[in-house]
mmCIF file of C-alpha atoms in Angstrom:
data_model
loop_
_atom_site.group_PDB
_atom_site.id
_atom_site.type_symbol
_atom_site.label_atom_id
_atom_site.label_comp_id
_atom_site.label_asym_id
_atom_site.label_seq_id
_atom_site.Cartn_x
_atom_site.Cartn_y
_atom_site.Cartn_z
ATOM 1 C CA GLY A 1 -9.803 27.138 -28.202
ATOM 2 C CA LEU A 2 -12.312 29.905 -27.827
ATOM 3 C CA SER A 3 -13.123 30.163 -31.436
ATOM 4 C CA TRP A 4 -16.682 30.000 -32.225
ATOM 5 C CA GLY A 5 -17.151 26.367 -32.738
ATOM 6 C CA THR A 6 -14.238 25.753 -35.065
ATOM 7 C CA ILE A 7 -10.872 24.122 -34.670
ATOM 8 C CA SER A 8 -7.900 25.085 -36.856
ATOM 9 C CA CYS A 9 -6.643 21.895 -38.560
ATOM 10 C CA LYS A 10 -3.653 22.742 -40.753
ATOM 11 C CA MET A 11 -2.223 25.131 -42.867
ATOM 12 C CA VAL A 12 -3.472 25.021 -46.555
ATOM 13 C CA VAL A 13 -2.810 27.162 -49.386
ATOM 14 C CA LYS A 14 -5.433 29.529 -50.323
ATOM 15 C CA GLY A 15 -4.302 31.240 -53.301
ATOM 16 C CA LYS A 16 -1.536 33.064 -54.604
ATOM 17 C CA LYS A 17 -0.194 36.900 -54.129
ATOM 18 C CA SER A 18 0.609 39.105 -56.951
ATOM 19 C CA ASP A 19 4.125 38.372 -56.592
ATOM 20 C CA GLY A 20 3.527 34.460 -56.769
ATOM 21 C CA GLU A 21 3.870 33.739 -53.242
ATOM 22 C CA PRO A 22 1.412 31.341 -51.906
ATOM 23 C CA VAL A 23 -1.197 32.621 -49.400
ATOM 24 C CA LYS A 24 -1.479 30.069 -46.594
ATOM 25 C CA ALA A 25 -4.067 30.149 -44.122
ATOM 26 C CA TRP A 26 -5.585 27.638 -41.239
ATOM 27 C CA LYS A 27 -8.021 25.225 -42.706
ATOM 28 C CA SER A 28 -10.619 24.849 -39.923
ATOM 29 C CA GLN A 29 -12.968 22.270 -39.156
ATOM 30 C CA PRO A 30 -16.338 22.778 -37.269
ATOM 31 C CA CYS A 31 -16.024 21.743 -33.792
ATOM 32 C CA ARG A 32 -18.621 23.110 -31.621
ATOM 33 C CA LEU A 33 -18.676 21.153 -28.394
ATOM 34 C CA TYR A 34 -21.107 22.975 -26.391
ATOM 35 C CA VAL A 35 -24.885 24.010 -26.690
ATOM 36 C CA LYS A 36 -25.734 27.631 -27.124
ATOM 37 C CA GLY A 37 -27.489 29.308 -24.202
ATOM 38 C CA ALA A 38 -29.036 32.626 -23.678
ATOM 39 C CA ILE A 39 -28.608 34.471 -20.340
ATOM 40 C CA MET A 40 -32.138 35.342 -19.420
ATOM 41 C CA GLY A 41 -31.393 37.149 -16.178
ATOM 42 C CA PHE A 42 -31.434 36.316 -12.619
ATOM 43 C CA LYS A 43 -33.739 34.073 -10.432
ATOM 44 C CA ARG A 44 -36.354 36.750 -9.096
ATOM 45 C CA GLY A 45 -39.706 37.453 -7.996
ATOM 46 C CA LEU A 46 -41.485 40.496 -9.202
ATOM 47 C CA ARG A 47 -39.714 42.969 -6.893
ATOM 48 C CA ASN A 48 -36.827 40.984 -5.713
ATOM 49 C CA GLN A 49 -34.025 39.326 -7.525
ATOM 50 C CA TYR A 50 -31.462 37.001 -6.451
ATOM 51 C CA GLU A 51 -28.162 37.218 -8.347
ATOM 52 C CA LYS A 52 -26.791 34.151 -7.018
ATOM 53 C CA THR A 53 -28.751 32.077 -9.610
ATOM 54 C CA SER A 54 -28.977 32.878 -13.178
ATOM 55 C CA LEU A 55 -31.472 31.588 -15.556
ATOM 56 C CA ILE A 56 -30.378 30.119 -18.800
ATOM 57 C CA LYS A 57 -32.383 29.313 -21.933
ATOM 58 C CA ILE A 58 -30.647 26.498 -23.565
ATOM 59 C CA ASP A 59 -31.048 26.066 -27.492
ATOM 60 C CA GLY A 60 -33.254 23.306 -28.392
ATOM 61 C CA LEU A 61 -34.287 22.617 -24.784
ATOM 62 C CA GLN A 62 -37.934 23.090 -24.580
ATOM 63 C CA ASP A 63 -39.532 20.581 -22.033
ATOM 64 C CA LYS A 64 -38.596 20.152 -18.356
ATOM 65 C CA LYS A 65 -38.139 16.443 -18.934
ATOM 66 C CA ASP A 66 -35.305 16.934 -21.139
ATOM 67 C CA VAL A 67 -33.383 18.848 -18.677
ATOM 68 C CA ASP A 68 -31.935 15.741 -17.072
ATOM 69 C CA PHE A 69 -29.516 15.608 -19.512
ATOM 70 C CA TYR A 70 -27.918 19.147 -18.821
ATOM 71 C CA LEU A 71 -27.950 18.819 -15.095
ATOM 72 C CA GLY A 72 -24.409 19.353 -13.606
ATOM 73 C CA LYS A 73 -22.953 20.539 -17.046
ATOM 74 C CA ARG A 74 -20.608 23.280 -16.975
ATOM 75 C CA VAL A 75 -21.409 26.680 -18.285
ATOM 76 C CA VAL A 76 -19.220 29.675 -19.304
ATOM 77 C CA TYR A 77 -20.053 33.226 -19.823
ATOM 78 C CA ILE A 78 -17.236 34.712 -22.053
ATOM 79 C CA TYR A 79 -16.646 38.358 -22.510
ATOM 80 C CA LYS A 80 -13.786 40.626 -23.737
ATOM 81 C CA ALA A 81 -11.830 43.079 -21.799
ATOM 82 C CA VAL A 82 -9.103 45.661 -23.051
ATOM 83 C CA ARG A 83 -6.364 44.418 -20.987
ATOM 84 C CA GLU A 84 -4.673 41.345 -21.538
ATOM 85 C CA VAL A 85 -4.917 38.827 -18.682
ATOM 86 C CA LYS A 86 -2.735 35.564 -18.965
ATOM 87 C CA GLY A 87 -2.160 36.109 -22.677
ATOM 88 C CA THR A 88 -5.712 36.659 -23.900
ATOM 89 C CA LYS A 89 -8.344 39.417 -23.728
ATOM 90 C CA PHE A 90 -11.303 37.009 -23.476
ATOM 91 C CA ARG A 91 -12.373 36.241 -19.839
ATOM 92 C CA THR A 92 -14.552 33.676 -18.525
ATOM 93 C CA ILE A 93 -16.975 33.150 -15.643
ATOM 94 C CA TRP A 94 -17.591 29.329 -15.274
ATOM 95 C CA GLY A 95 -20.610 28.084 -13.502
ATOM 96 C CA ARG A 96 -22.871 24.884 -13.634
ATOM 97 C CA VAL A 97 -26.338 23.938 -14.503
ATOM 98 C CA THR A 98 -28.087 23.180 -11.274
ATOM 99 C CA ARG A 99 -31.749 22.648 -11.935
ATOM 100 C CA ALA A 100 -34.572 23.166 -14.154
ATOM 101 C CA HIS A 101 -36.590 26.410 -14.022
ATOM 102 C CA GLY A 102 -40.103 26.166 -14.573
ATOM 103 C CA SER A 103 -41.514 23.555 -17.052
ATOM 104 C CA ASN A 104 -40.533 24.745 -20.427
ATOM 105 C CA GLY A 105 -36.780 23.850 -20.446
ATOM 106 C CA THR A 106 -35.323 26.995 -18.805
ATOM 107 C CA VAL A 107 -32.518 26.027 -16.462
ATOM 108 C CA ARG A 108 -30.950 27.444 -13.191
ATOM 109 C CA ALA A 109 -27.188 27.948 -13.209
ATOM 110 C CA GLN A 110 -24.966 29.221 -10.584
ATOM 111 C CA PHE A 111 -21.634 30.731 -11.391
ATOM 112 C CA ALA A 112 -18.098 30.856 -9.499
ATOM 113 C CA ARG A 113 -18.787 34.644 -9.177
ATOM 114 C CA ASN A 114 -22.158 36.300 -10.022
ATOM 115 C CA LEU A 115 -22.816 37.210 -13.570
ATOM 116 C CA PRO A 116 -22.583 41.080 -14.261
ATOM 117 C CA ALA A 117 -26.058 42.799 -15.097
ATOM 118 C CA LYS A 118 -24.613 43.224 -18.806
ATOM 119 C CA ALA A 119 -24.742 39.487 -19.444
ATOM 120 C CA MET A 120 -28.505 39.731 -19.593
ATOM 121 C CA GLY A 121 -29.671 38.626 -22.874
ATOM 122 C CA GLY A 122 -26.230 37.703 -23.810
ATOM 123 C CA ARG A 123 -24.709 34.353 -24.807
ATOM 124 C CA CYS A 124 -23.201 31.844 -22.740
ATOM 125 C CA ARG A 125 -21.981 28.055 -23.624
ATOM 126 C CA VAL A 126 -23.177 24.841 -21.931
ATOM 127 C CA MET A 127 -20.614 22.436 -22.311
ATOM 128 C CA LEU A 128 -21.198 18.778 -22.757
ATOM 129 C CA TYR A 129 -19.011 17.708 -19.782
ATOM 130 C CA PRO A 130 -18.967 16.332 -16.948
ATOM 131 C CA SER A 131 -20.667 13.748 -19.215
ATOM 132 C CA ARG A 132 -22.890 11.019 -17.872
ATOM 133 C CA VAL A 133 -23.662 9.406 -21.103
ATOM 134 C CA GLU B 1 -18.629 5.170 77.894
ATOM 135 C CA MET B 2 -22.058 3.842 77.632
ATOM 136 C CA PRO B 3 -24.266 4.370 80.926
ATOM 137 C CA ALA B 4 -24.449 1.439 82.979
ATOM 138 C CA THR B 5 -28.324 1.359 82.584
ATOM 139 C CA ALA B 6 -27.842 0.802 78.977
ATOM 140 C CA ARG B 7 -25.288 -2.170 79.288
ATOM 141 C CA LYS B 8 -27.787 -3.920 81.541
ATOM 142 C CA THR B 9 -30.581 -3.720 79.358
ATOM 143 C CA GLY B 10 -28.978 -5.055 76.073
ATOM 144 C CA LYS B 11 -32.190 -5.645 74.112
ATOM 145 C CA ARG B 12 -33.573 -2.479 74.583
ATOM 146 C CA SER B 13 -30.428 -0.659 72.682
ATOM 147 C CA VAL B 14 -31.111 -2.370 69.823
ATOM 148 C CA SER B 15 -32.131 -0.114 66.603
ATOM 149 C CA LYS B 16 -35.217 0.175 65.301
ATOM 150 C CA ALA B 17 -34.385 -1.688 61.851
ATOM 151 C CA LYS B 18 -33.106 -4.587 63.644
ATOM 152 C CA LYS B 19 -35.918 -4.960 65.839
ATOM 153 C CA VAL B 20 -37.928 -5.089 62.394
ATOM 154 C CA VAL B 21 -35.757 -7.862 61.216
ATOM 155 C CA ARG B 22 -35.976 -9.886 64.306
ATOM 156 C CA LYS B 23 -39.780 -9.539 64.280
ATOM 157 C CA VAL B 24 -39.638 -10.761 60.564
ATOM 158 C CA LEU B 25 -37.597 -13.515 61.299
ATOM 159 C CA VAL B 26 -39.748 -14.877 64.296
ATOM 160 C CA ARG B 27 -42.724 -14.363 62.243
ATOM 161 C CA THR B 28 -41.203 -16.565 59.469
ATOM 162 C CA LYS B 29 -40.258 -19.108 62.045
ATOM 163 C CA ILE B 30 -36.840 -19.452 60.621
ATOM 164 C CA GLY B 31 -35.307 -17.935 63.579
ATOM 165 C CA LYS B 32 -31.790 -16.170 63.298
ATOM 166 C CA LYS B 33 -30.984 -18.031 60.324
ATOM 167 C CA ALA B 34 -31.243 -15.797 56.846
ATOM 168 C CA PRO B 35 -34.155 -17.043 54.616
ATOM 169 C CA HIS B 36 -32.586 -19.553 52.059
ATOM 170 C CA ASN B 37 -32.237 -17.826 48.695
ATOM 171 C CA GLU B 38 -31.138 -19.970 45.833
ATOM 172 C CA SER B 39 -29.626 -17.374 43.911
ATOM 173 C CA ALA B 40 -27.878 -15.748 46.478
ATOM 174 C CA THR B 41 -24.036 -15.927 46.940
ATOM 175 C CA VAL B 42 -22.758 -19.308 47.928
ATOM 176 C CA GLY B 43 -20.096 -19.933 50.323
ATOM 177 C CA ARG B 44 -16.519 -19.494 49.826
ATOM 178 C CA SER B 45 -15.571 -22.901 48.889
ATOM 179 C CA ALA B 46 -18.336 -23.416 46.620
ATOM 180 C CA SER B 47 -17.754 -20.217 44.665
ATOM 181 C CA TYR B 48 -14.250 -20.971 44.226
ATOM 182 C CA LYS B 49 -15.136 -24.385 42.745
ATOM 183 C CA ARG B 50 -17.664 -22.561 40.718
ATOM 184 C CA SER B 51 -15.083 -20.174 39.219
ATOM 185 C CA GLY B 52 -12.968 -23.019 37.694
ATOM 186 C CA LYS B 53 -9.729 -21.545 39.030
ATOM 187 C CA TRP B 54 -9.122 -25.084 40.374
ATOM 188 C CA ALA B 55 -8.809 -26.298 36.728
ATOM 189 C CA VAL B 56 -6.635 -23.608 35.948
ATOM 190 C CA LYS B 57 -4.211 -24.663 38.611
ATOM 191 C CA ALA B 58 -4.465 -28.319 37.752
ATOM 192 C CA LYS B 59 -3.449 -27.443 34.248
ATOM 193 C CA ASN B 60 -0.473 -25.398 35.483
ATOM 194 C CA MET B 61 0.860 -27.779 37.843
ATOM 195 C CA GLY B 62 -0.752 -26.629 41.197
ATOM 196 C CA LYS B 63 -0.029 -23.032 40.599
ATOM 197 C CA PHE B 64 -1.575 -19.933 39.121
ATOM 198 C CA PRO B 65 0.139 -18.987 35.853
ATOM 199 C CA VAL B 66 2.232 -15.933 36.367
ATOM 200 C CA VAL B 67 2.372 -13.651 33.399
ATOM 201 C CA LYS B 68 5.555 -11.481 33.464
ATOM 202 C CA ALA B 69 5.171 -7.874 33.022
ATOM 203 C CA PRO B 70 6.506 -6.965 29.774
ATOM 204 C CA VAL B 71 10.070 -5.500 30.237
ATOM 205 C CA LYS B 72 9.752 -1.824 29.494
ATOM 206 C CA LYS B 73 12.495 -0.267 27.263
ATOM 207 C CA PRO B 74 13.849 2.666 28.764
ATOM 208 C CA GLU B 75 12.820 5.547 26.560
ATOM 209 C CA PRO B 76 15.742 7.667 25.137
ATOM 210 C CA THR B 77 15.822 10.917 26.949
ATOM 211 C CA PRO B 78 14.763 13.557 24.232
ATOM 212 C CA LYS B 79 17.396 16.015 23.084
ATOM 213 C CA ALA B 80 16.434 19.458 23.530
ATOM 214 C CA PRO B 81 15.670 20.944 20.152
ATOM 215 C CA ARG B 82 17.945 23.480 18.646
ATOM 216 C CA PHE B 83 14.960 25.689 17.582
ATOM 217 C CA TYR B 84 11.726 26.933 19.006
ATOM 218 C CA ALA B 85 9.242 28.345 16.896
ATOM 219 C CA ALA B 86 8.182 31.831 17.992
ATOM 220 C CA GLU B 87 4.277 30.994 17.355
ATOM 221 C CA ASP B 88 2.412 28.318 17.500
ATOM 222 C CA THR B 89 1.886 26.794 14.041
ATOM 223 C CA PRO B 90 -1.311 25.206 13.217
ATOM 224 C CA LYS B 91 -1.417 21.573 12.676
ATOM 225 C CA PRO B 92 -3.435 20.586 9.553
ATOM 226 C CA PHE B 93 -6.188 18.181 10.212
ATOM 227 C CA THR B 94 -5.361 14.430 9.274
ATOM 228 C CA ARG B 95 -7.558 13.561 6.063
ATOM 229 C CA ARG B 96 -9.155 10.252 6.324
ATOM 230 C CA ASN B 97 -11.192 10.552 3.119
ATOM 231 C CA VAL B 98 -9.361 8.645 0.352
ATOM 232 C CA ALA B 99 -11.217 9.094 -2.917
ATOM 233 C CA LYS B 100 -12.107 5.895 -4.698
ATOM 234 C CA PRO B 101 -11.313 5.512 -8.517
ATOM 235 C CA ALA B 102 -14.255 6.414 -10.498
ATOM 236 C CA LYS B 103 -16.839 3.449 -11.413
ATOM 237 C CA LEU B 104 -16.690 2.891 -15.138
ATOM 238 C CA ARG B 105 -19.757 3.528 -16.942
ATOM 239 C CA GLU B 106 -21.664 0.713 -18.458
ATOM 240 C CA SER B 107 -21.669 2.163 -21.781
ATOM 241 C CA ILE B 108 -17.953 2.021 -22.010
ATOM 242 C CA THR B 109 -16.161 -1.368 -22.478
ATOM 243 C CA PRO B 110 -12.787 -2.154 -24.109
ATOM 244 C CA GLY B 111 -13.087 -1.261 -27.633
ATOM 245 C CA THR B 112 -15.850 1.399 -27.620
ATOM 246 C CA VAL B 113 -15.437 4.544 -29.624
ATOM 247 C CA LEU B 114 -15.439 7.617 -27.490
ATOM 248 C CA ILE B 115 -15.830 11.250 -28.240
ATOM 249 C CA LEU B 116 -13.422 13.449 -26.201
ATOM 250 C CA LEU B 117 -15.020 16.621 -25.115
ATOM 251 C CA ALA B 118 -12.322 18.880 -24.048
ATOM 252 C CA GLY B 119 -8.568 19.211 -24.112
ATOM 253 C CA ARG B 120 -6.056 19.178 -27.025
ATOM 254 C CA PHE B 121 -7.976 16.561 -28.921
ATOM 255 C CA ARG B 122 -11.546 17.573 -28.367
ATOM 256 C CA GLY B 123 -13.961 16.517 -30.848
ATOM 257 C CA LYS B 124 -11.904 13.395 -31.924
ATOM 258 C CA ARG B 125 -13.389 10.105 -31.692
ATOM 259 C CA VAL B 126 -10.994 7.455 -30.032
ATOM 260 C CA VAL B 127 -10.904 3.851 -28.950
ATOM 261 C CA PHE B 128 -11.147 3.164 -25.501
ATOM 262 C CA LEU B 129 -8.365 0.424 -24.251
ATOM 263 C CA LYS B 130 -8.652 0.096 -20.388
ATOM 264 C CA GLN B 131 -9.313 1.877 -17.258
ATOM 265 C CA THR B 132 -6.382 2.243 -15.028
ATOM 266 C CA SER B 133 -6.050 1.894 -11.149
ATOM 267 C CA SER B 134 -6.785 5.769 -10.459
ATOM 268 C CA GLY B 135 -9.939 5.678 -12.614
ATOM 269 C CA LEU B 136 -8.660 7.291 -15.693
ATOM 270 C CA LEU B 137 -9.248 5.721 -19.332
ATOM 271 C CA VAL B 138 -6.460 4.772 -21.526
ATOM 272 C CA VAL B 139 -7.288 5.542 -25.223
ATOM 273 C CA THR B 140 -5.635 5.457 -28.504
ATOM 274 C CA GLY B 141 -6.435 7.327 -31.776
ATOM 275 C CA PRO B 142 -5.151 5.241 -33.329
ATOM 276 C CA TYR B 143 -2.282 7.589 -34.027
ATOM 277 C CA LYS B 144 -2.301 7.108 -37.789
ATOM 278 C CA ILE B 145 -5.819 7.746 -38.235
ATOM 279 C CA ASN B 146 -6.384 10.977 -36.086
ATOM 280 C CA GLY B 147 -3.214 11.692 -34.263
ATOM 281 C CA VAL B 148 -4.349 10.666 -30.738
ATOM 282 C CA PRO B 149 -1.502 8.644 -29.023
ATOM 283 C CA ILE B 150 -1.871 6.237 -26.193
ATOM 284 C CA ARG B 151 -3.300 8.749 -23.680
ATOM 285 C CA ARG B 152 -5.015 9.017 -20.430
ATOM 286 C CA VAL B 153 -8.470 10.636 -20.235
ATOM 287 C CA ASN B 154 -10.920 11.508 -17.540
ATOM 288 C CA GLN B 155 -14.138 9.596 -17.830
ATOM 289 C CA ALA B 156 -16.429 12.869 -17.134
ATOM 290 C CA PHE B 157 -14.859 14.432 -20.359
ATOM 291 C CA VAL B 158 -15.704 11.702 -22.639
ATOM 292 C CA ILE B 159 -19.237 10.845 -24.391
ATOM 293 C CA ALA B 160 -19.306 7.070 -25.106
ATOM 294 C CA THR B 161 -20.869 5.856 -28.400
ATOM 295 C CA THR B 162 -22.580 2.633 -29.323
ATOM 296 C CA THR B 163 -19.834 1.841 -31.802
ATOM 297 C CA LYS B 164 -17.222 -0.810 -30.851
ATOM 298 C CA VAL B 165 -14.180 -2.122 -32.096
ATOM 299 C CA ASP B 166 -12.879 -5.677 -31.389
ATOM 300 C CA ILE B 167 -9.822 -5.303 -29.441
ATOM 301 C CA ALA B 168 -9.721 -8.624 -27.945
ATOM 302 C CA GLY B 169 -6.039 -9.379 -29.036
ATOM 303 C CA VAL B 170 -4.517 -6.267 -27.912
ATOM 304 C CA ASP B 171 -2.094 -6.347 -24.763
ATOM 305 C CA VAL B 172 -2.766 -3.385 -22.663
ATOM 306 C CA ALA B 173 -1.577 -4.725 -19.437
ATOM 307 C CA LYS B 174 1.347 -2.476 -19.356
ATOM 308 C CA PHE B 175 -0.380 0.903 -19.607
ATOM 309 C CA ASP B 176 -0.877 2.133 -15.919
ATOM 310 C CA ASP B 177 -0.696 5.294 -14.305
ATOM 311 C CA LYS B 178 2.896 4.515 -13.631
ATOM 312 C CA TYR B 179 3.625 4.252 -17.449
ATOM 313 C CA PHE B 180 2.431 7.892 -17.912
ATOM 314 C CA ALA B 181 4.054 9.404 -14.931
ATOM 315 C CA LYS B 182 6.302 12.211 -15.825
ATOM 316 C CA ALA B 183 9.944 11.760 -15.058
ATOM 317 C CA ALA B 184 11.118 13.692 -12.142
ATOM 318 C CA VAL B 185 12.808 16.773 -13.228
ATOM 319 C CA LYS B 186 16.417 17.271 -11.489
ATOM 320 C CA LYS B 187 16.755 20.655 -10.003
ATOM 321 C CA THR B 188 20.223 22.046 -10.679
ATOM 322 C CA LYS B 189 21.742 23.862 -7.647
ATOM 323 C CA ASN B 190 23.472 26.243 -10.000
ATOM 324 C CA ALA B 191 23.457 30.147 -9.227
ATOM 325 C CA ASP B 192 23.525 30.265 -13.026
ATOM 326 C CA GLY B 193 20.917 27.951 -13.489
ATOM 327 C CA PHE B 194 18.578 30.287 -11.562
ATOM 328 C CA PHE B 195 18.600 32.970 -14.124
ATOM 329 C CA VAL B 196 18.954 30.861 -17.215
ATOM 330 C CA SER B 197 15.720 29.226 -18.560
ATOM 331 C CA GLU B 198 16.298 25.800 -19.425
ATOM 332 C CA GLU B 199 14.090 25.083 -22.491
ATOM 333 C CA LYS B 200 14.427 21.452 -23.083
ATOM 334 C CA LYS B 201 12.100 19.851 -25.609
ATOM 335 C CA GLU B 202 10.729 16.747 -24.445
ATOM 336 C CA GLU B 203 11.690 13.969 -27.098
ATOM 337 C CA LEU B 204 9.332 11.370 -27.118
ATOM 338 C CA SER B 205 10.964 8.001 -26.205
ATOM 339 C CA PRO B 206 11.540 5.557 -28.764
ATOM 340 C CA ALA B 207 9.937 2.965 -26.322
ATOM 341 C CA ARG B 208 6.746 4.980 -26.170
ATOM 342 C CA LYS B 209 6.614 4.905 -30.095
ATOM 343 C CA ALA B 210 7.179 1.267 -30.211
ATOM 344 C CA ASP B 211 4.049 0.634 -27.628
ATOM 345 C CA GLN B 212 2.178 2.785 -29.769
ATOM 346 C CA LYS B 213 2.966 1.115 -33.006
ATOM 347 C CA ALA B 214 2.376 -2.496 -31.184
ATOM 348 C CA VAL B 215 -1.176 -1.463 -30.112
ATOM 349 C CA ASP B 216 -2.220 0.619 -33.157
ATOM 350 C CA SER B 217 -1.255 -2.496 -35.512
ATOM 351 C CA LYS B 218 -3.900 -4.498 -33.969
ATOM 352 C CA VAL B 219 -6.387 -1.639 -33.355
ATOM 353 C CA LEU B 220 -6.095 -0.699 -37.018
ATOM 354 C CA ALA B 221 -6.560 -4.190 -38.236
ATOM 355 C CA ALA B 222 -9.751 -4.393 -36.314
ATOM 356 C CA VAL B 223 -10.814 -1.072 -37.534
ATOM 357 C CA LYS B 224 -10.303 -1.812 -41.146
ATOM 358 C CA LYS B 225 -12.939 -4.818 -40.731
ATOM 359 C CA GLN B 226 -15.784 -2.354 -40.180
ATOM 360 C CA GLU B 227 -16.813 -0.442 -43.104
ATOM 361 C CA PHE B 228 -16.410 3.438 -42.705
ATOM 362 C CA LEU B 229 -15.075 3.217 -39.300
ATOM 363 C CA LYS B 230 -11.591 4.586 -40.436
ATOM 364 C CA PRO B 231 -13.081 7.873 -41.796
ATOM 365 C CA TYR B 232 -15.244 8.078 -39.004
ATOM 366 C CA LEU B 233 -12.320 7.877 -36.372
ATOM 367 C CA ASN B 234 -10.679 10.554 -38.541
ATOM 368 C CA SER B 235 -13.564 13.073 -38.491
ATOM 369 C CA ARG B 236 -14.193 15.301 -35.432
ATOM 370 C CA PHE B 237 -17.381 15.208 -33.643
ATOM 371 C CA SER B 238 -19.438 18.536 -33.954
ATOM 372 C CA LEU B 239 -22.738 20.053 -32.953
ATOM 373 C CA THR B 240 -24.466 21.914 -35.707
ATOM 374 C CA LYS B 241 -27.496 24.101 -35.981
ATOM 375 C CA GLY B 242 -30.805 22.234 -34.964
ATOM 376 C CA GLN B 243 -28.899 19.526 -32.981
ATOM 377 C CA ALA B 244 -29.719 19.096 -29.324
ATOM 378 C CA PRO B 245 -27.380 16.569 -27.534
ATOM 379 C CA HIS B 246 -30.016 15.627 -25.183
ATOM 380 C CA ALA B 247 -32.317 14.120 -28.044
ATOM 381 C CA MET B 248 -29.144 12.475 -29.581
ATOM 382 C CA ALA B 249 -28.399 8.926 -29.372
ATOM 383 C CA PHE B 250 -24.594 8.670 -29.400
#
């Protein structure tokens, strides 16, 4: 689910408690199906910013020519809130990679609702779908 | 009544236009006849012959064929409706777009190993069987290897690897969208049923289990022929530090 790149596979016995009862825990396998991205800010000139479009720096992406793989991929910004909504305290804002930004691998993304300012410098996930491979 | 003077002198009461025409005719020495024009309308009889109506008549025994007007059924007088809406309800526009099924990517052929990117089985590597008529892909784990049953998957949520399994002998004709359609749930009109939540656990039909076995036995046999393919299908795909999917060959 929303765990950080792992998936719980099965219950395994980790050890024993003092009264002899086995301690069970979920064994997890790494399963990160997204690329980590950093939210750099909004599209802007020096004195004006346009919050409709966010700038994302995708891990490992350093060239404009490699951006083609990520075009159209869905991006999600995940944040926590106190109140539980639909069974979870995690909330999401989904978006998509729209185009390259500059020549060094930065990418523009548009979200369903504009990102909040506190997301700047924060983490987002660039999923591998919709896949064209 | 025309004055007597005018009647006597007939030529003088002719209009200017006619005078011009008469002058032209005299000049061209044709006289009162109109200048002969080849493409001008011909006489009545000639034009009748030209039109070919005589041939139609001849075909129909001397008469023109008479086409009877189609008998109009008397329209049933509509009953006055029992209910008139107080306000005009807006009619939704008729949709003429019909979405075509997604075209299968060239990298996906029957037997290709696919990586599922989302859903319950995300990260699992499965074997592709066929594409349904609606464009979805039918895949199988095989179930014994990684727990993925025969299932439908959307092409956009799948990465195709270059690993192939030979599923030439597998019969996949019966797996279409109809096969996967959920059985319609009967709604009970009970007053009690409204408050009581029926929690029925859907048992997997033995037919489905039998289908799974039939397909998987052949797929497993093909999987065993390739070295390391079984543990490969058993493992999940994951990105790790330093890996960039745009630089990976799947």
